[in-house]
Amino acid sequence: MLALAYKLFLVDRQVREKQINFIPPNRKTVTEVISPVFRLRDQTLGIVGMGRIGTATALKARGWG
């Protein structure tokens, strides 16, 4: 969930394909790819089933508000 919220998969793919890098003169390109970053606080999380995995996920998500 955190990786999706902070677009880590997108940034990882573009860094590996050498489309962006984190060298200071090119920082504007990085912020264009990453922005906007959505916060997880006060968002709705849907959990299907409340077995062991669903319950553990719900308990961990409580920390995000």
mmCIF file of N, CA, C and O in Angstrom, residues 3 7 12 14 16 33 42 47 51 56 61:
data_model
loop_
_atom_site.group_PDB
_atom_site.id
_atom_site.type_symbol
_atom_site.label_atom_id
_atom_site.label_comp_id
_atom_site.label_asym_id
_atom_site.label_seq_id
_atom_site.Cartn_x
_atom_site.Cartn_y
_atom_site.Cartn_z
ATOM 1 N N ALA A 3 3.956 1.488 -1.105
ATOM 2 C CA ALA A 3 4.657 1.597 -2.380
ATOM 3 C C ALA A 3 3.752 2.183 -3.457
ATOM 4 O O ALA A 3 4.196 2.986 -4.281
ATOM 5 N N LYS A 7 4.194 5.916 -5.192
ATOM 6 C CA LYS A 7 4.571 5.686 -6.594
ATOM 7 C C LYS A 7 5.972 5.101 -6.747
ATOM 8 O O LYS A 7 6.712 5.450 -7.656
ATOM 9 N N ASP A 12 10.822 3.440 -9.732
ATOM 10 C CA ASP A 12 11.807 2.373 -9.909
ATOM 11 C C ASP A 12 11.963 2.020 -11.381
ATOM 12 O O ASP A 12 13.077 1.903 -11.886
ATOM 13 N N GLN A 14 11.293 3.871 -14.026
ATOM 14 C CA GLN A 14 11.895 4.951 -14.798
ATOM 15 C C GLN A 14 13.378 5.130 -14.483
ATOM 16 O O GLN A 14 14.152 5.488 -15.369
ATOM 17 N N ARG A 16 15.390 2.619 -13.637
ATOM 18 C CA ARG A 16 16.052 1.491 -14.297
ATOM 19 C C ARG A 16 16.162 1.692 -15.806
ATOM 20 O O ARG A 16 17.108 1.236 -16.438
ATOM 21 N N VAL A 33 7.457 13.461 -11.782
ATOM 22 C CA VAL A 33 6.999 12.065 -11.819
ATOM 23 C C VAL A 33 6.307 11.694 -10.514
ATOM 24 O O VAL A 33 5.267 11.046 -10.511
ATOM 25 N N ASP A 42 -6.872 9.205 6.642
ATOM 26 C CA ASP A 42 -8.267 9.527 6.331
ATOM 27 C C ASP A 42 -8.724 9.003 4.978
ATOM 28 O O ASP A 42 -9.669 9.515 4.398
ATOM 29 N N ILE A 47 -11.242 -4.101 2.964
ATOM 30 C CA ILE A 47 -10.665 -5.404 3.316
ATOM 31 C C ILE A 47 -11.726 -6.456 3.069
ATOM 32 O O ILE A 47 -12.819 -6.377 3.631
ATOM 33 N N GLY A 51 -10.361 -12.816 8.195
ATOM 34 C CA GLY A 51 -9.615 -13.936 8.769
ATOM 35 C C GLY A 51 -8.325 -13.423 9.365
ATOM 36 O O GLY A 51 -8.222 -12.265 9.763
ATOM 37 N N ALA A 56 -5.055 -8.831 10.543
ATOM 38 C CA ALA A 56 -3.710 -8.264 10.689
ATOM 39 C C ALA A 56 -3.577 -6.986 9.855
ATOM 40 O O ALA A 56 -2.981 -6.003 10.310
ATOM 41 N N ALA A 61 -3.384 -1.062 9.612
ATOM 42 C CA ALA A 61 -3.917 0.146 8.975
ATOM 43 C C ALA A 61 -4.432 1.150 9.997
ATOM 44 O O ALA A 61 -4.535 2.332 9.690
#
